[in-house]
Amino acid sequence: MAREKSVFICSSCGAAAPKWSGQCGDCGDWNTLQEGSSRTTIKTRAGGYAGERTTQSLASAQGSAKPRLSTGIGELDRVLGGGLVSGSISLIGGDPGIGKSTLLLQAVAALCQHTTAMYVSGEESLEQIGLRARRLGVENAPVTLLAETCVEAIVATADKNRHGVLVVDSVQTMYSGEVPSAPGTVTQLRECTAQLVRFAKQTGTAIFLVGHVTKEGVIAGPRVLEHMVDTVLYFESDAGSRYRVIRAAKNRFGAANEIGVFAMTDVGVKEVKNPSSIFLSSDREAAPGSCVLITREGSRVLLVEVQALACDNPMGQPRRVAVGYEQNRLAMLLAVMQRHGNLSLAGQDVFVNIVGGIRISETAADLPILLAVMSSFRDKPIPVATVAFGEIGLAGEVRPVPYGEERIAAAVQQGFKRAVVPYANRPKKPLKGIEVIAVKRLVGAIEALS
Ligand code: TYD
Ligand code: MG
């Protein structure tokens, strides 16, 4: 019999290499190759009958729309696309201690009103879970608990009891007896997740999979797991903040990029129904370097404060730091500002912070970020009741973004009196209660606020 060959698998992209090397040839990351076994792939290729199969027409494959289960937490239902779908598998990622186990225990307790649920923990003892349930006030919910790390045992137990919902906390602690490598390695993660996915699809059990995030901010073996599951949810938070944002990075049953906002309290996570209220402090005073932006995350419009600080740095390379926003995009925007906004930022350190620990990836934040930088640079506040949105092009033009009217309507609702918007997003008819300044170029926006 041929000796079992080992392969080296990259823990960040999942590529396999026959030999170990310091750098992954596929994604270029360093020190990510781990020894694994090629056995599982060989087994599936050799096994099974490669003959004819029965097929189905598209019309007959549609099935009936099943009602979604409510997790009892409106914001979690929202990121899931309107509730939990049976037979779906969702990966929830986040830093340690951010509240993944707490949120799922609360959700499972609420789900028990409609279905049965099992919570499998590979990290905590059953007493610890019991103590937490008491703290959350859900100790009487009929949740089945299991402390186990062997995925075959979990699948067998879940199969026998046929629970509607299964939580596996966390995927990194699970191992499969089929694979010789240690728990937490890519081969194990892949095998355990594959078994759970198969189980979810065969039995219609909805599965939540908890995944830890590595220092680089990605779930270990992210690509490998992300394409296997139906939904990928990430926790985001500012260090020290009690607010948590959950973002759907992928969702086969709803809008991607949808966010849910929560507050961590001493009795568990509570949903925040009007998130704009936490990203804007109620007693804002006009201060240089602050601007309110209007962003659309998933299907919801949010008003968020952005702060900038421009500060003299006569020596050396000026620093450009963005928190909650993409670093490279900030550098690009500052270059546009210098060239087309007549603002000389060479020799200035520029720091940009999105308040409230939310990450903004939308280009609609370009204009407000530059206005905040301008305000800090000139040490002149932007009037408090002013909001802005708009994408900035490399030629210094202000480009339209989708859902302009909806954004302006949200600003009116929050009591803002003035909006700086792209010319193509100007409202068709004049709006009551808000002055809309439609600009075609960055210079126009800067002049309007000077
Ligand atoms: P946990 O759910 O254990 O995090 P994870 O599973 O993501 O690692 O969250 C634990 C943190 O939350 C811990 O620092 C204590 C805090 N916490 C509260 O503030 N209130 C609560 O009601 C509970 C249960 C935990
Ligand atoms: Mg946990």
Coordinates of C-alpha atoms and ligand atoms in Angstrom, one line a residue:
M1 CA 0.0 0.0 0.0
A2 CA 1.3 3.5 -0.9
R3 CA 2.4 5.5 2.1
E4 CA 0.0 8.3 3.0
K5 CA 1.4 11.5 1.7
S6 CA 1.3 14.6 3.7
V7 CA 0.6 18.0 2.2
F8 CA 1.2 21.4 3.5
I9 CA -1.9 23.6 3.7
C10 CA -1.9 27.4 4.0
S11 CA -4.0 28.5 7.0
S12 CA -5.0 31.7 5.4
C13 CA -6.0 30.7 1.8
G14 CA -6.2 27.0 2.0
A15 CA -3.9 26.3 -0.9
A16 CA -2.0 23.0 -0.7
A17 CA 1.7 22.5 -1.4
P18 CA 3.7 19.3 -1.6
K19 CA 6.7 20.8 0.4
W20 CA 6.9 23.1 3.4
S21 CA 8.2 26.6 2.7
G22 CA 8.2 29.8 4.7
Q23 CA 5.8 31.6 2.3
C24 CA 2.6 30.4 0.7
G25 CA 3.1 30.4 -3.0
D26 CA -0.6 31.2 -3.6
C27 CA -1.4 34.1 -1.3
G28 CA 2.1 35.2 -0.3
D29 CA 1.5 35.0 3.4
W30 CA 4.4 34.1 5.6
N31 CA 4.5 31.2 8.1
T32 CA 1.1 29.9 7.3
L33 CA 1.8 26.4 5.9
Q34 CA 0.8 23.6 8.2
E35 CA 1.2 19.9 7.7
G36 CA -2.0 18.1 6.9
S37 CA -3.1 15.0 5.2
S38 CA -4.3 14.5 1.7
R39 CA -6.3 11.5 2.7
T40 CA -9.8 13.0 2.7
T41 CA -9.6 14.3 -0.8
I42 CA -8.2 10.9 -2.0
K43 CA -11.0 9.1 -0.2
T44 CA -13.8 11.0 -1.7
R45 CA -12.3 10.8 -5.2
A46 CA -11.9 7.0 -4.9
G47 CA -15.2 6.3 -3.1
G48 CA -18.7 6.4 -4.6
Y49 CA -20.1 5.2 -7.9
A50 CA -19.4 7.6 -10.8
G51 CA -22.4 6.5 -12.8
E52 CA -25.8 8.0 -13.8
R53 CA -27.7 10.1 -11.3
T54 CA -31.4 11.2 -11.3
T55 CA -31.8 14.9 -12.1
Q56 CA -34.6 17.3 -11.3
S57 CA -36.2 20.3 -13.2
L58 CA -35.7 23.8 -11.8
A59 CA -39.5 24.2 -11.4
S60 CA -39.8 21.2 -9.2
A61 CA -36.7 22.1 -7.1
Q62 CA -38.2 25.3 -5.7
G63 CA -39.9 23.8 -2.7
S64 CA -42.2 25.8 -0.5
A65 CA -41.0 28.9 1.2
K66 CA -40.5 27.8 4.8
P67 CA -41.2 30.3 7.6
R68 CA -38.1 31.7 9.2
L69 CA -37.6 31.3 12.9
S70 CA -37.2 34.3 15.0
T71 CA -34.1 34.3 17.3
G72 CA -36.0 36.7 19.7
I73 CA -33.4 39.4 19.0
G74 CA -34.6 41.7 16.2
E75 CA -31.2 42.9 15.1
L76 CA -29.9 39.3 14.8
D77 CA -32.9 38.4 12.7
R78 CA -32.2 41.4 10.5
V79 CA -28.6 40.3 9.8
L80 CA -29.7 36.8 9.1
G81 CA -32.1 38.2 6.4
G82 CA -35.3 38.1 8.4
G83 CA -34.9 35.2 10.8
L84 CA -33.2 31.8 10.8
V85 CA -33.7 29.4 7.9
S86 CA -33.9 25.7 8.6
G87 CA -31.0 23.7 7.2
S88 CA -28.8 26.8 7.0
I89 CA -25.3 27.0 8.4
S90 CA -24.0 30.3 9.8
L91 CA -20.5 31.1 10.8
I92 CA -20.2 33.8 13.5
G93 CA -16.7 35.2 13.9
G94 CA -15.3 37.7 16.3
D95 CA -12.5 38.5 18.8
P96 CA -12.4 36.4 22.0
G97 CA -14.7 37.9 24.7
I98 CA -16.7 40.0 22.3
G99 CA -20.0 38.2 23.1
K100 CA -20.4 35.4 20.6
S101 CA -21.3 32.7 23.2
T102 CA -23.6 35.1 25.1
L103 CA -25.5 36.1 22.0
L104 CA -26.0 32.6 20.8
L105 CA -27.1 31.3 24.2
Q106 CA -29.7 34.1 24.3
A107 CA -30.8 33.3 20.8
V108 CA -31.0 29.6 21.4
A109 CA -33.1 30.1 24.5
A110 CA -35.6 32.2 22.5
L111 CA -35.5 29.7 19.6
C112 CA -36.6 27.0 22.0
Q113 CA -40.1 28.5 22.1
H114 CA -40.6 27.4 18.5
T115 CA -38.2 24.4 18.2
T116 CA -35.7 22.3 20.1
A117 CA -32.1 23.3 20.3
M118 CA -28.8 21.9 21.4
Y119 CA -25.8 24.0 22.5
V120 CA -22.5 22.2 22.1
S121 CA -19.5 23.7 23.8
G122 CA -15.9 22.6 23.3
E123 CA -14.5 25.5 25.3
E124 CA -16.6 25.8 28.5
S125 CA -17.9 23.4 31.0
L126 CA -21.6 22.8 31.4
E127 CA -21.5 24.6 34.8
Q128 CA -20.0 27.7 33.2
I129 CA -22.8 27.7 30.6
G130 CA -25.4 27.2 33.4
L131 CA -23.9 30.2 35.3
R132 CA -24.1 32.4 32.2
A133 CA -27.7 31.3 31.5
R134 CA -28.6 32.3 35.1
R135 CA -27.0 35.7 34.5
L136 CA -28.9 36.1 31.3
G137 CA -32.2 35.0 33.0
V138 CA -32.7 32.1 30.6
E139 CA -31.9 29.2 32.9
N140 CA -35.3 27.7 32.5
A141 CA -35.3 27.5 28.7
P142 CA -35.4 23.9 27.5
V143 CA -32.0 23.9 25.8
T144 CA -30.0 20.7 25.6
L145 CA -26.3 21.1 26.5
L146 CA -23.4 19.0 25.4
A147 CA -19.7 19.4 26.2
E148 CA -18.0 17.6 23.3
T149 CA -15.2 18.2 20.8
C150 CA -15.5 15.2 18.5
V151 CA -17.6 16.2 15.5
E152 CA -18.7 12.6 14.7
A153 CA -20.1 12.3 18.3
I154 CA -21.9 15.7 17.9
V155 CA -23.4 14.7 14.6
A156 CA -24.5 11.3 16.0
T157 CA -26.1 12.9 19.1
A158 CA -27.8 15.6 17.1
D159 CA -29.0 13.1 14.6
K160 CA -30.6 10.9 17.3
N161 CA -32.4 13.8 19.0
R162 CA -33.2 15.7 15.8
H163 CA -33.0 19.2 17.2
G164 CA -34.1 22.1 15.1
V165 CA -31.1 24.3 16.0
L166 CA -27.6 23.3 16.8
V167 CA -24.8 25.6 18.1
V168 CA -21.2 24.5 17.9
D169 CA -18.9 26.7 20.0
S170 CA -16.3 26.9 18.6
V171 CA -15.2 25.3 15.4
Q172 CA -11.5 25.6 16.3
T173 CA -11.9 23.3 19.3
M174 CA -13.6 20.5 17.2
Y175 CA -11.8 17.6 15.7
S176 CA -12.7 14.7 13.5
G177 CA -11.3 11.2 14.0
E178 CA -11.1 10.9 10.3
V179 CA -8.2 13.3 10.0
P180 CA -4.9 12.8 11.9
S181 CA -4.0 16.5 12.3
A182 CA -4.5 18.5 15.5
P183 CA -7.7 20.5 16.2
G184 CA -7.6 24.0 14.8
T185 CA -5.6 23.2 11.8
V186 CA -7.0 23.9 8.4
T187 CA -7.5 20.2 7.5
Q188 CA -9.5 19.7 10.7
L189 CA -11.5 22.9 10.3
R190 CA -12.4 21.9 6.8
E191 CA -13.4 18.4 7.7
C192 CA -15.4 19.3 10.7
T193 CA -17.3 22.1 8.9
A194 CA -17.9 19.8 5.9
Q195 CA -19.5 17.1 8.2
L196 CA -21.7 19.8 9.9
V197 CA -22.7 21.3 6.5
R198 CA -23.7 17.8 5.2
F199 CA -25.7 17.2 8.4
A200 CA -27.5 20.5 8.2
K201 CA -28.5 19.9 4.6
Q202 CA -29.6 16.3 5.1
T203 CA -31.7 16.9 8.2
G204 CA -32.8 20.5 7.9
T205 CA -31.1 21.5 11.2
A206 CA -30.1 25.1 11.4
I207 CA -26.5 25.3 12.6
F208 CA -24.6 28.2 14.2
L209 CA -20.8 27.8 14.1
V210 CA -18.6 30.0 16.2
G211 CA -15.2 30.9 14.8
H212 CA -12.4 32.8 16.5
V213 CA -10.7 35.5 14.7
T214 CA -6.9 35.6 14.5
K215 CA -4.8 38.7 15.2
E216 CA -5.0 39.7 11.5
G217 CA -8.8 40.0 11.9
V218 CA -9.8 36.9 9.9
I219 CA -11.3 33.6 11.0
A220 CA -8.5 31.0 10.9
G221 CA -8.7 29.4 7.5
P222 CA -11.3 32.0 6.4
R223 CA -11.6 31.3 2.7
V224 CA -11.9 27.6 3.4
L225 CA -14.8 28.1 5.8
E226 CA -16.5 31.1 4.2
H227 CA -17.3 29.3 0.9
M228 CA -18.7 26.2 2.7
V229 CA -21.3 28.0 4.9
D230 CA -24.4 29.9 3.9
T231 CA -24.0 32.9 6.1
V232 CA -20.9 34.6 7.5
L233 CA -21.4 37.1 10.4
Y234 CA -18.6 39.1 11.9
F235 CA -18.6 41.0 15.2
E236 CA -17.1 44.4 15.1
S237 CA -16.4 46.6 18.0
D238 CA -14.2 49.4 19.3
A239 CA -11.9 48.4 22.1
G240 CA -13.6 49.3 25.4
S241 CA -16.9 50.2 23.8
R242 CA -20.1 48.4 25.0
Y243 CA -21.6 48.5 21.6
R244 CA -21.2 45.6 19.2
V245 CA -22.0 45.6 15.4
I246 CA -22.6 42.3 13.6
R247 CA -22.1 42.4 9.9
A248 CA -23.2 39.8 7.4
A249 CA -20.2 39.4 5.2
K250 CA -22.0 36.8 3.1
N251 CA -25.6 35.7 3.2
R252 CA -27.3 33.2 0.9
F253 CA -30.7 34.1 2.4
G254 CA -30.5 37.9 2.7
A255 CA -28.6 41.1 1.9
A256 CA -24.9 40.9 2.4
N257 CA -23.4 43.8 4.4
E258 CA -26.5 44.1 6.5
I259 CA -25.6 45.1 10.1
G260 CA -27.2 44.6 13.4
V261 CA -26.3 46.8 16.4
F262 CA -26.2 45.5 20.0
A263 CA -25.2 46.8 23.4
M264 CA -23.5 44.6 25.9
T265 CA -25.1 44.9 29.3
D266 CA -24.7 43.1 32.6
V267 CA -27.6 40.9 31.6
G268 CA -26.5 40.0 28.1
V269 CA -26.7 41.6 24.7
K270 CA -29.6 44.0 24.0
E271 CA -30.5 45.2 20.5
V272 CA -30.2 48.8 19.7
K273 CA -33.2 49.8 17.6
N274 CA -32.1 53.3 16.5
P275 CA -28.3 52.9 15.8
S276 CA -27.8 56.4 14.6
S277 CA -28.4 57.5 18.2
I278 CA -25.2 55.8 19.3
F279 CA -23.0 56.9 16.5
L280 CA -24.0 60.5 17.1
S281 CA -23.6 61.8 20.6
S282 CA -26.8 63.7 21.6
D283 CA -25.0 66.8 22.9
R284 CA -22.7 67.4 20.0
E285 CA -21.1 70.8 19.8
A286 CA -19.5 72.2 16.7
A287 CA -15.8 71.2 16.9
P288 CA -13.2 71.5 14.3
G289 CA -12.6 68.2 12.5
S290 CA -16.0 66.6 12.9
C291 CA -18.6 65.9 10.3
V292 CA -21.6 63.7 10.1
L293 CA -21.8 61.2 7.2
I294 CA -24.8 59.3 5.9
T295 CA -24.0 55.7 5.0
R296 CA -26.1 52.8 3.9
E297 CA -25.2 49.5 5.5
G298 CA -27.3 46.6 4.1
S299 CA -30.8 47.9 3.9
R300 CA -30.5 50.6 6.6
V301 CA -29.4 54.2 6.4
L302 CA -27.1 55.3 9.3
L303 CA -25.8 58.6 10.4
V304 CA -22.3 58.4 11.8
E305 CA -19.9 61.0 13.0
V306 CA -16.4 61.0 11.5
Q307 CA -13.6 62.8 13.2
A308 CA -10.3 64.0 11.6
L309 CA -7.2 65.5 13.0
A310 CA -4.6 67.2 10.8
C311 CA -1.5 68.1 12.7
D312 CA 1.9 69.6 11.7
N313 CA 4.7 67.2 11.2
P314 CA 7.5 69.3 9.8
M315 CA 10.0 66.4 9.8
G316 CA 9.9 63.0 8.2
Q317 CA 7.1 61.1 6.5
P318 CA 3.7 62.4 7.3
R319 CA 1.4 59.7 8.9
R320 CA -2.0 58.9 7.5
V321 CA -4.0 56.7 9.9
A322 CA -7.6 55.6 9.5
V323 CA -9.6 53.8 12.1
G324 CA -12.8 52.2 10.8
Y325 CA -12.0 53.1 7.2
E326 CA -9.7 51.9 4.6
Q327 CA -6.2 53.2 4.9
N328 CA -5.3 53.2 1.2
R329 CA -8.5 55.0 0.3
L330 CA -7.7 57.7 2.8
A331 CA -4.3 58.2 1.3
M332 CA -5.9 58.5 -2.2
L333 CA -8.5 61.0 -0.9
L334 CA -5.9 63.2 0.7
A335 CA -4.0 63.2 -2.6
V336 CA -7.2 64.3 -4.4
M337 CA -7.7 67.0 -1.7
Q338 CA -4.2 68.3 -2.2
R339 CA -4.5 68.4 -6.0
H340 CA -8.1 69.4 -6.6
G341 CA -9.1 70.9 -3.2
N342 CA -6.4 73.5 -3.0
L343 CA -5.4 72.4 0.5
S344 CA -1.8 71.6 1.0
L345 CA -1.6 68.6 3.3
A346 CA 2.0 67.8 2.7
G347 CA 3.8 67.9 6.0
Q348 CA 0.6 67.2 7.9
D349 CA -0.2 64.0 9.9
V350 CA -3.8 63.1 9.2
F351 CA -5.8 60.8 11.5
V352 CA -9.4 59.8 10.7
N353 CA -11.7 58.0 13.1
I354 CA -15.2 56.7 12.5
V355 CA -16.9 57.1 15.9
G356 CA -18.7 54.2 17.6
G357 CA -16.5 51.3 16.4
I358 CA -18.2 50.7 13.1
R359 CA -16.3 50.0 9.9
I360 CA -17.4 51.9 6.9
S361 CA -16.5 50.5 3.5
E362 CA -18.9 52.6 1.4
T363 CA -17.5 55.3 -0.9
A364 CA -20.3 57.6 0.2
A365 CA -18.0 58.4 3.2
D366 CA -15.4 60.1 0.9
L367 CA -16.8 63.6 0.9
P368 CA -17.6 63.8 4.7
I369 CA -14.2 62.5 5.5
L370 CA -12.5 65.2 3.4
L371 CA -14.7 67.8 4.9
A372 CA -13.7 66.7 8.4
V373 CA -10.1 66.9 7.4
M374 CA -10.6 70.3 5.9
S375 CA -12.3 71.5 9.1
S376 CA -9.5 70.3 11.3
F377 CA -6.8 71.7 9.0
R378 CA -8.5 75.1 9.0
D379 CA -9.4 74.8 12.7
K380 CA -12.9 75.9 11.7
P381 CA -15.9 73.8 12.8
I382 CA -18.6 72.6 10.3
P383 CA -22.0 73.8 11.6
V384 CA -23.5 71.1 13.9
A385 CA -26.7 70.4 11.9
T386 CA -24.8 69.6 8.7
V387 CA -24.5 66.2 7.1
A388 CA -22.7 65.0 3.9
F389 CA -22.3 62.1 1.6
G390 CA -20.7 61.5 -1.8
E391 CA -18.0 59.6 -3.6
I392 CA -14.8 61.5 -4.7
G393 CA -13.3 60.7 -8.0
L394 CA -9.6 61.1 -8.8
A395 CA -10.4 64.2 -11.0
G396 CA -11.8 65.9 -8.0
E397 CA -15.4 65.4 -9.0
V398 CA -18.2 64.5 -6.5
R399 CA -19.9 61.3 -7.8
P400 CA -23.4 60.2 -7.0
V401 CA -24.0 57.2 -4.7
P402 CA -27.1 54.9 -4.6
Y403 CA -30.2 55.8 -2.5
G404 CA -29.6 59.5 -2.4
E405 CA -33.2 60.5 -1.5
E406 CA -33.4 57.9 1.2
R407 CA -30.2 59.2 2.8
I408 CA -31.5 62.8 2.7
A409 CA -34.8 61.7 4.2
A410 CA -32.9 60.0 7.1
A411 CA -31.1 63.2 7.8
V412 CA -34.3 65.2 7.9
Q413 CA -35.7 62.6 10.3
Q414 CA -32.7 63.1 12.6
G415 CA -33.2 66.8 12.6
F416 CA -30.4 67.9 10.4
K417 CA -30.8 71.3 8.6
R418 CA -28.2 71.2 5.9
A419 CA -26.9 68.4 3.6
V420 CA -23.9 68.5 1.2
V421 CA -24.7 66.0 -1.5
P422 CA -23.5 65.1 -5.0
Y423 CA -25.2 67.1 -7.7
A424 CA -26.7 64.0 -9.4
N425 CA -28.2 63.0 -6.0
R426 CA -30.0 66.3 -5.5
P427 CA -33.7 65.9 -4.7
K428 CA -36.1 66.3 -7.6
K429 CA -38.3 68.7 -5.7
P430 CA -37.3 71.0 -2.9
L431 CA -37.5 69.4 0.6
K432 CA -39.0 71.0 3.6
G433 CA -36.8 71.5 6.7
I434 CA -33.4 70.9 5.1
E435 CA -31.2 73.0 2.8
V436 CA -29.6 70.8 0.2
I437 CA -26.3 71.9 -1.2
A438 CA -25.7 69.9 -4.4
V439 CA -22.0 70.0 -5.5
K440 CA -20.3 68.8 -8.7
R441 CA -16.8 69.1 -7.5
L442 CA -14.8 68.9 -4.3
V443 CA -13.9 72.6 -4.5
G444 CA -17.6 73.4 -4.5
A445 CA -18.2 71.5 -1.3
I446 CA -15.2 73.2 0.4
E447 CA -16.4 76.6 -0.7
A448 CA -19.9 76.0 0.4
L449 CA -18.7 75.3 3.9
S450 CA -16.1 78.1 4.1
Ligands
TYD1 P1 -18.5 35.7 25.6 O1 -19.9 35.5 25.1 O2 -18.0 34.7 26.5 O3 -17.5 36.0 24.4 P2 -17.0 35.0 23.3 O4 -17.8 33.8 23.3 O5 -17.1 35.9 22.1 O6 -15.5 34.8 23.6 O7 -18.5 37.2 26.3 C1 -17.9 37.3 27.4 C2 -17.8 38.8 27.7 O8 -19.0 39.5 27.9 C3 -17.1 38.9 29.1 O9 -16.1 39.8 29.0 C4 -18.2 39.3 30.0 C5 -19.2 40.0 29.2 N1 -20.6 39.8 29.6 C6 -21.3 40.9 29.9 O10 -20.9 42.0 29.9 N2 -22.7 40.7 30.3 C7 -23.2 39.4 30.3 O11 -24.4 39.3 30.6 C8 -22.4 38.3 30.0 C9 -23.0 36.9 30.0 C10 -21.1 38.5 29.6
MG2 MG -17.2 31.9 23.7

